Coordinates of C-alpha atoms in Angstrom, one line a residue:
M12 CA 65.9 -105.9 35.8
A13 CA 65.7 -107.8 32.6
R14 CA 67.5 -105.1 30.5
Q15 CA 70.2 -104.4 33.0
F16 CA 70.9 -108.2 34.0
V17 CA 69.8 -111.0 32.1
T18 CA 66.5 -111.6 30.0
L19 CA 65.1 -115.0 30.2
D20 CA 63.0 -115.3 27.2
N21 CA 62.9 -119.1 27.4
F22 CA 61.5 -119.8 31.1
Y23 CA 58.8 -122.0 32.3
D24 CA 56.9 -122.4 35.6
S25 CA 56.6 -126.1 36.5
G26 CA 53.3 -125.7 38.3
E27 CA 49.9 -125.3 36.2
Q28 CA 48.1 -122.8 39.2
S29 CA 49.1 -121.8 42.4
S30 CA 48.4 -124.7 44.5
T31 CA 50.7 -126.8 43.0
G32 CA 53.0 -124.3 41.7
W33 CA 53.8 -122.9 45.1
T34 CA 54.9 -126.4 46.2
W35 CA 56.9 -126.8 42.7
T36 CA 58.6 -123.6 43.5
T37 CA 59.5 -124.4 47.2
A38 CA 59.9 -128.0 47.2
G39 CA 60.6 -129.2 43.8
R40 CA 58.0 -131.7 43.5
V41 CA 54.3 -132.1 44.2
P42 CA 52.5 -134.7 46.7
D43 CA 50.4 -137.1 44.7
L44 CA 47.3 -136.0 46.8
L45 CA 47.8 -132.5 45.6
E46 CA 48.4 -133.3 42.0
K47 CA 44.9 -135.2 41.8
T48 CA 42.8 -132.7 44.1
A49 CA 43.9 -129.5 42.3
P50 CA 42.6 -130.0 39.0
V51 CA 39.2 -131.2 40.6
N52 CA 39.1 -128.0 42.7
Y53 CA 40.3 -125.9 40.0
A54 CA 37.3 -126.9 37.8
Q55 CA 34.9 -126.0 40.7
R56 CA 34.0 -129.6 41.3
G57 CA 34.4 -130.0 44.7
L58 CA 37.2 -130.6 47.2
A59 CA 39.3 -128.1 49.1
Y60 CA 41.8 -125.7 48.1
E61 CA 45.0 -127.4 49.1
A62 CA 48.1 -125.5 49.2
E63 CA 50.8 -123.7 51.4
E64 CA 50.8 -126.1 54.1
A65 CA 47.1 -126.0 54.6
D66 CA 45.1 -129.3 54.7
R67 CA 41.5 -128.6 54.0
F68 CA 41.8 -125.3 55.0
V69 CA 43.6 -125.9 58.3
Y70 CA 47.0 -125.4 59.0
T71 CA 48.1 -128.8 60.8
Q72 CA 51.0 -127.8 62.2
Q73 CA 49.2 -125.6 64.5
T74 CA 48.0 -127.0 67.9
M75 CA 44.0 -127.3 68.1
A76 CA 44.2 -124.0 70.0
E77 CA 46.2 -122.3 67.7
R78 CA 44.0 -123.2 64.9
Q79 CA 40.8 -122.1 66.7
A80 CA 42.6 -118.9 67.6
T81 CA 43.6 -118.1 64.0
N82 CA 40.2 -119.0 62.6
P83 CA 37.5 -118.6 65.5
A84 CA 34.9 -120.1 62.9
L85 CA 36.9 -123.5 63.3
A86 CA 35.9 -123.7 67.1
K87 CA 32.2 -124.6 65.8
D88 CA 33.3 -127.1 63.4
P89 CA 32.4 -130.4 64.4
D90 CA 34.3 -132.3 61.5
L91 CA 37.7 -130.6 62.5
M92 CA 40.2 -133.3 63.5
P93 CA 43.2 -132.8 65.7
G94 CA 45.8 -134.9 63.7
P95 CA 49.0 -133.2 62.6
A96 CA 49.4 -135.1 59.3
L97 CA 50.1 -132.8 56.2
L98 CA 49.5 -134.7 53.2
T99 CA 49.9 -131.6 50.9
A100 CA 53.5 -131.2 51.7
P101 CA 56.4 -133.5 50.4
D102 CA 58.5 -135.1 52.9
G103 CA 62.1 -134.2 53.8
N104 CA 65.1 -136.6 53.1
G105 CA 65.7 -137.8 56.7
D106 CA 63.8 -140.0 59.1
D107 CA 60.0 -139.9 60.2
D108 CA 60.7 -136.6 61.9
D109 CA 61.0 -134.7 58.3
R110 CA 57.6 -135.9 57.3
G111 CA 56.0 -132.9 55.5
Q112 CA 59.2 -131.1 55.9
G113 CA 60.4 -131.1 52.3
F114 CA 60.7 -127.3 51.5
L115 CA 63.5 -125.4 50.7
W116 CA 63.6 -123.7 54.2
D117 CA 63.4 -127.1 55.7
A118 CA 66.7 -128.1 54.1
A119 CA 68.4 -124.9 55.0
I120 CA 67.4 -124.9 58.7
R121 CA 68.4 -128.4 59.0
A122 CA 71.9 -127.7 57.5
G123 CA 72.2 -124.8 60.2
L124 CA 71.5 -121.8 58.1
S125 CA 69.7 -118.8 59.0
V126 CA 66.2 -118.1 57.6
R127 CA 63.9 -115.1 57.6
N128 CA 60.3 -115.4 56.3
Y129 CA 58.1 -112.6 55.1
G130 CA 54.6 -113.9 53.9
F131 CA 55.3 -117.6 53.5
S132 CA 52.9 -120.3 55.1
D133 CA 50.5 -117.5 56.3
A134 CA 47.7 -118.7 58.3
S135 CA 46.3 -115.2 59.0
I136 CA 42.9 -114.2 57.7
Y137 CA 42.6 -110.9 55.9
D138 CA 38.9 -111.0 54.9
A139 CA 37.2 -107.9 56.3
G140 CA 34.4 -108.9 58.9
A141 CA 35.3 -112.5 59.0
P142 CA 35.9 -114.1 62.4
G143 CA 39.4 -113.6 63.3
T144 CA 40.5 -111.2 60.8
V145 CA 43.8 -108.9 61.3
P146 CA 43.7 -105.2 60.9
L147 CA 44.5 -103.5 57.6
V148 CA 47.6 -101.4 58.8
R149 CA 50.1 -99.8 56.6
E150 CA 52.9 -99.8 59.1
P151 CA 51.9 -102.1 62.0
A152 CA 55.4 -102.4 63.5
K153 CA 54.9 -98.7 64.7
T154 CA 51.9 -99.9 66.8
K155 CA 53.3 -103.4 67.6
T156 CA 50.2 -105.0 66.0
R157 CA 51.0 -108.4 65.0
I158 CA 49.6 -109.1 61.3
Y159 CA 51.4 -112.6 60.3
T160 CA 50.2 -116.1 62.1
P161 CA 52.6 -118.8 61.2
G162 CA 51.3 -122.0 59.3
D163 CA 54.5 -123.6 59.5
R164 CA 56.3 -124.7 63.0
L165 CA 59.8 -124.4 61.8
L166 CA 59.0 -120.8 60.4
A167 CA 57.0 -119.5 63.2
S168 CA 60.0 -118.2 65.2
R169 CA 61.8 -117.1 61.8
S170 CA 59.1 -114.7 60.4
D171 CA 58.4 -111.1 60.6
P172 CA 54.9 -110.7 62.4
Y173 CA 54.6 -107.4 61.0
F174 CA 54.4 -108.7 57.4
R175 CA 51.1 -109.0 55.5
G176 CA 50.6 -112.0 53.3
F177 CA 48.2 -112.3 50.4
D178 CA 45.8 -109.3 50.4
Q179 CA 44.9 -107.5 47.5
K180 CA 43.8 -104.4 49.7
M181 CA 47.2 -103.8 50.7
P182 CA 49.9 -102.2 48.5
D183 CA 53.3 -104.0 48.0
Y184 CA 54.8 -100.6 48.7
W185 CA 53.9 -101.0 52.5
R186 CA 55.1 -104.7 52.4
M187 CA 58.4 -103.4 50.9
L188 CA 58.9 -100.9 53.7
E189 CA 58.2 -103.6 56.4
W190 CA 60.8 -105.9 54.9
Q191 CA 63.2 -102.9 54.4
R192 CA 63.0 -101.9 58.2
E193 CA 64.1 -105.3 59.4
Y194 CA 66.6 -105.8 56.7
N195 CA 68.3 -102.3 57.5
A196 CA 68.2 -103.2 61.3
M197 CA 70.1 -106.7 60.4
A198 CA 72.5 -105.4 58.2
T199 CA 73.4 -103.0 60.9
A200 CA 73.7 -105.6 63.4
G201 CA 75.5 -108.0 60.9
T202 CA 72.6 -110.5 61.5
L203 CA 71.3 -110.9 57.7
P204 CA 69.9 -114.1 57.1
T205 CA 71.7 -116.6 54.7
L206 CA 68.2 -117.4 53.0
T207 CA 65.3 -114.9 52.9
L208 CA 61.8 -115.7 51.8
L209 CA 59.9 -112.6 50.6
R210 CA 56.2 -112.7 49.1
L211 CA 55.1 -109.8 47.4
S212 CA 51.8 -110.3 45.6
H213 CA 49.9 -107.3 44.0
D214 CA 50.9 -108.6 40.7
H215 CA 47.8 -110.9 41.2
F216 CA 45.7 -107.6 41.6
G217 CA 41.9 -107.0 42.8
D218 CA 39.8 -105.7 45.4
F219 CA 39.5 -102.6 43.9
E220 CA 36.6 -101.1 45.9
D221 CA 38.5 -101.6 49.1
A222 CA 42.2 -101.0 48.1
L223 CA 44.3 -98.7 50.1
D224 CA 46.0 -95.2 48.9
G225 CA 44.3 -95.1 45.5
V226 CA 46.1 -98.2 44.3
N227 CA 42.8 -99.5 42.7
T228 CA 42.9 -100.4 39.2
V229 CA 44.8 -103.2 37.2
E230 CA 47.6 -100.7 36.1
T231 CA 48.4 -99.1 39.3
E232 CA 48.3 -102.5 41.5
M233 CA 50.9 -104.1 39.0
A234 CA 52.8 -101.0 39.1
D235 CA 52.9 -101.1 42.6
N236 CA 54.2 -104.6 42.6
D237 CA 56.7 -103.6 40.1
Y238 CA 58.0 -100.8 42.2
A239 CA 58.2 -102.5 45.2
V240 CA 60.3 -105.5 43.8
G241 CA 62.6 -102.7 42.5
R242 CA 63.0 -101.2 45.6
V243 CA 64.0 -104.3 47.2
V244 CA 66.6 -104.9 44.8
E245 CA 67.8 -101.3 45.2
A246 CA 68.1 -101.8 48.9
V247 CA 70.1 -104.8 48.5
A248 CA 72.3 -102.7 46.0
D249 CA 72.9 -100.1 48.5
G250 CA 73.7 -102.4 51.3
K251 CA 76.7 -103.9 53.1
A252 CA 75.6 -107.5 51.6
R253 CA 75.5 -106.3 47.9
D254 CA 78.6 -108.5 46.9
S255 CA 77.3 -111.7 48.7
T256 CA 73.6 -111.5 48.0
L257 CA 71.7 -113.0 44.9
I258 CA 68.0 -112.0 44.3
F259 CA 65.9 -114.6 42.7
V260 CA 62.3 -113.3 41.7
I261 CA 60.0 -116.0 40.2
E262 CA 56.0 -116.3 39.8
D263 CA 54.8 -119.8 40.7
D264 CA 52.6 -120.1 37.9
A265 CA 51.6 -118.6 34.5
Q266 CA 48.1 -119.4 34.5
N267 CA 45.4 -117.1 32.8
G268 CA 46.6 -115.9 29.6
A269 CA 48.6 -118.4 27.7
D270 CA 51.3 -116.8 25.5
H271 CA 52.2 -117.9 22.1
V272 CA 54.8 -120.1 23.0
D273 CA 53.5 -122.1 25.8
A274 CA 51.1 -122.1 28.6
R275 CA 53.6 -122.1 31.3
R276 CA 56.1 -119.7 29.7
S277 CA 56.7 -117.1 32.6
L278 CA 59.0 -114.0 33.9
A279 CA 62.0 -115.0 36.0
F280 CA 64.7 -112.6 37.2
V281 CA 68.3 -113.1 38.7
V282 CA 70.0 -110.2 39.8
G283 CA 73.0 -109.4 41.9
P284 CA 76.9 -110.1 42.0
M285 CA 78.5 -112.0 39.3
V286 CA 75.1 -111.9 37.3
K287 CA 75.9 -111.4 33.4
Q288 CA 74.7 -107.6 32.3
H289 CA 72.6 -106.7 29.2
E290 CA 72.5 -110.5 28.1
L291 CA 69.5 -112.5 26.3
I292 CA 69.9 -115.8 27.9
S293 CA 67.6 -118.0 25.6
T294 CA 68.2 -121.6 27.3
R295 CA 65.5 -123.4 28.1
Y296 CA 65.1 -123.0 32.0
T297 CA 62.4 -124.1 34.6
T298 CA 61.3 -123.6 38.1
I299 CA 63.2 -126.6 39.0
N300 CA 66.3 -125.2 37.5
M301 CA 66.1 -122.0 39.4
L302 CA 65.5 -124.1 42.5
R303 CA 68.7 -126.1 42.1
T304 CA 70.5 -122.8 41.4
I305 CA 69.5 -121.4 44.7
E306 CA 70.3 -124.9 46.6
A307 CA 73.9 -124.8 44.9
V308 CA 74.4 -121.0 46.0
L309 CA 73.4 -122.1 49.4
G310 CA 75.5 -125.4 49.4
L311 CA 72.4 -127.5 49.9
A312 CA 71.9 -131.1 48.6
P313 CA 69.0 -131.5 46.1
L314 CA 65.4 -131.8 47.7
G315 CA 64.4 -134.8 45.6
L316 CA 64.9 -136.5 42.2
N317 CA 63.5 -133.6 40.2
D318 CA 66.0 -130.8 41.2
S319 CA 68.8 -133.8 41.6
L320 CA 68.6 -134.1 37.6
A321 CA 68.2 -130.3 36.8
I322 CA 71.2 -128.3 36.0
P323 CA 72.0 -125.1 37.7
M324 CA 71.5 -121.7 35.5
A325 CA 75.3 -121.6 35.1
D326 CA 75.4 -119.6 32.1
L327 CA 73.8 -116.7 33.7
F328 CA 76.7 -115.9 35.7
D329 CA 80.0 -114.4 35.2
P330 CA 82.6 -114.2 37.9
A331 CA 84.5 -111.2 36.0
T332 CA 81.2 -109.3 36.4
S333 CA 81.4 -108.1 39.9
A334 CA 80.2 -104.4 40.2
W335 CA 76.7 -103.9 40.0
S336 CA 74.0 -101.5 41.0
F337 CA 70.2 -100.7 40.7
R338 CA 67.7 -97.8 41.0
A339 CA 63.9 -98.1 41.3
T340 CA 61.8 -96.1 39.3
A341 CA 58.1 -95.7 39.6
S342 CA 55.6 -96.0 36.8
D343 CA 53.7 -92.9 35.6
V344 CA 50.4 -94.7 36.6
L345 CA 51.5 -94.3 40.2
R346 CA 51.6 -90.4 40.2
D347 CA 48.0 -89.9 41.5
T348 CA 47.9 -92.5 44.0
K349 CA 48.4 -91.8 47.4
L350 CA 51.7 -93.6 47.9
P351 CA 54.3 -91.5 49.4
I352 CA 56.6 -91.9 46.3
E353 CA 59.3 -89.4 45.9
V354 CA 58.7 -87.1 42.5
E355 CA 62.4 -87.9 41.8
R356 CA 61.3 -91.5 41.5
F357 CA 59.2 -91.0 38.5
V358 CA 60.9 -91.0 35.0
A359 CA 60.5 -87.7 33.2
A360 CA 58.3 -88.3 30.3
A361 CA 56.6 -85.9 27.5
S362 CA 53.2 -87.1 28.3
V363 CA 52.2 -88.7 31.7
C364 CA 50.5 -92.2 31.5
G365 CA 47.5 -93.1 33.6
P366 CA 45.1 -95.7 34.4
L367 CA 42.6 -96.2 31.5
H368 CA 39.8 -96.7 33.8
D369 CA 39.0 -96.0 37.5
S370 CA 38.6 -98.4 40.4
E371 CA 34.8 -98.1 39.7
Y372 CA 35.1 -99.4 36.3
W373 CA 37.1 -102.3 37.5
A374 CA 34.9 -103.1 40.2
A375 CA 32.0 -103.6 37.8
A376 CA 34.2 -105.2 35.4
M377 CA 35.2 -107.8 37.9
K378 CA 32.0 -108.1 39.8
G379 CA 31.6 -111.8 41.2
Q380 CA 35.2 -112.6 41.0
D381 CA 36.9 -113.7 44.3
F382 CA 40.2 -112.0 44.9
R383 CA 40.4 -113.1 48.6
T384 CA 42.8 -115.7 47.7
E385 CA 44.7 -117.3 44.9
D386 CA 42.9 -119.3 42.2
H387 CA 39.1 -118.4 42.9
L388 CA 38.6 -116.7 39.6
D389 CA 36.0 -117.3 36.6
T390 CA 39.3 -117.2 34.3
A391 CA 37.2 -116.8 30.9
K392 CA 35.4 -113.7 32.3
F393 CA 38.4 -112.5 34.1
N394 CA 40.6 -112.6 30.9
A395 CA 37.6 -111.3 28.9
A396 CA 37.2 -108.3 31.3
L397 CA 41.2 -107.4 31.1
W398 CA 41.1 -107.3 27.4
K399 CA 38.0 -105.1 27.3
G400 CA 39.5 -102.7 29.7
L401 CA 43.2 -102.9 28.4
G402 CA 43.2 -104.1 24.6
A403 CA 42.0 -102.4 21.5
G404 CA 39.9 -104.1 18.9
P405 CA 38.2 -107.5 19.3
E406 CA 39.5 -110.1 21.7
P407 CA 41.8 -112.6 20.0
V408 CA 40.5 -116.1 19.8
N409 CA 43.3 -117.7 17.7
R410 CA 47.2 -117.8 17.8
P411 CA 49.0 -116.2 15.2
S412 CA 51.4 -118.6 13.1
T413 CA 54.1 -116.1 12.7
D414 CA 57.5 -117.9 13.9
L415 CA 58.8 -115.7 16.5
R416 CA 62.2 -117.8 16.9
A417 CA 63.8 -115.6 14.4
N418 CA 65.3 -112.3 15.6
R419 CA 64.8 -112.8 19.1
R420 CA 67.1 -110.0 20.3
F421 CA 65.2 -107.4 18.0
L422 CA 61.8 -108.7 19.4
V423 CA 63.0 -108.7 22.9
D424 CA 64.9 -105.4 22.8
G425 CA 62.4 -103.5 20.3
A426 CA 59.5 -102.7 22.8
D427 CA 59.2 -99.2 23.5
T428 CA 57.0 -98.2 26.7
H429 CA 53.9 -96.2 25.6
C430 CA 50.6 -94.5 26.9
G431 CA 47.5 -96.3 25.8
P432 CA 46.1 -99.6 25.3
A433 CA 48.6 -102.3 26.6
F434 CA 48.1 -104.6 23.7
A435 CA 46.1 -104.7 20.7
A436 CA 44.6 -107.3 18.6
K437 CA 46.4 -107.7 14.8

């Protein structure tokens, strides 16, 4: 996507980690309480992990009965209070009825735009054996097995009940197929939403012992995420709405493995009609610029002061560039998984790349890490395990002083795909 459209080599996430990053990405600002509690929780010094419209692990927009049905363990919690206040969410720009409703979809809904959600504000429990856990099913729509539990009352009726949220046991391939099932049906009926929220989370990877379909190594889980994102882009490119649909891809934070430029430097992609092709864009952009661009495309006013002062990413677009296409290809490392990927989806290669280690290796290497939800890892041990399993030579401890600002196009375009270690110490 970066090579075919625009390579954003100077893009930065506004959030430091997922609890704040998710809110920066979806609302353009983070409430005071969340900014203060996140560092304490992330340092494992107490306090709850507050994020995604949960307050002390409770989705306050649910009724008491809904909370206890979602998580039966709460029924015996003497400290569970019934109040609906959500102090970890920004308020909207309207009256008191907009409290806790300062997210992008809130503004779109207030403006009368149609919204469809896949995995945002998910209150479901995916931990095997936990009270209230939902079953691990590849294609739940076929059996009408409800998976998603809404934690946001406005998204409740606008969410796919068969879409699975953050669960590293499930390949993104199946999430992509569920989204595509609905997308094709809505395209045929002429009811495609104006704003789609789609969460594909396997780039986090983990749960190697319990992962489905042999997608159980660092390489295969990352490749699964790449392929699923590519298939989403391809579906739009081949669909009826190809000339009126823009796709924005972002991760909410860049934590764990700060690069040579900045700890917040990150990946971002913009794909679709009027997006420049084969262009390197080195303008400094952040999460807020992307959010402001989405608002401008939708005709929405800024959500707050931060995005109102941000400029849209105008230099990514050229009205003369209307024709576009995309075909997703699968990484070689997915060949030996049980995902039903067509042979023609793999790029012919002189040698087939495979994972450097199997699932047993990664399960042992990551023993003690908590992949059940975001940001519950021992990051030093996590990065050390990644280097030992994927790198070559001693783990680097110092950043090189090389000035990489010169010859940027050569540095961006000069990398070749290869088998073997993903990176090596110099």
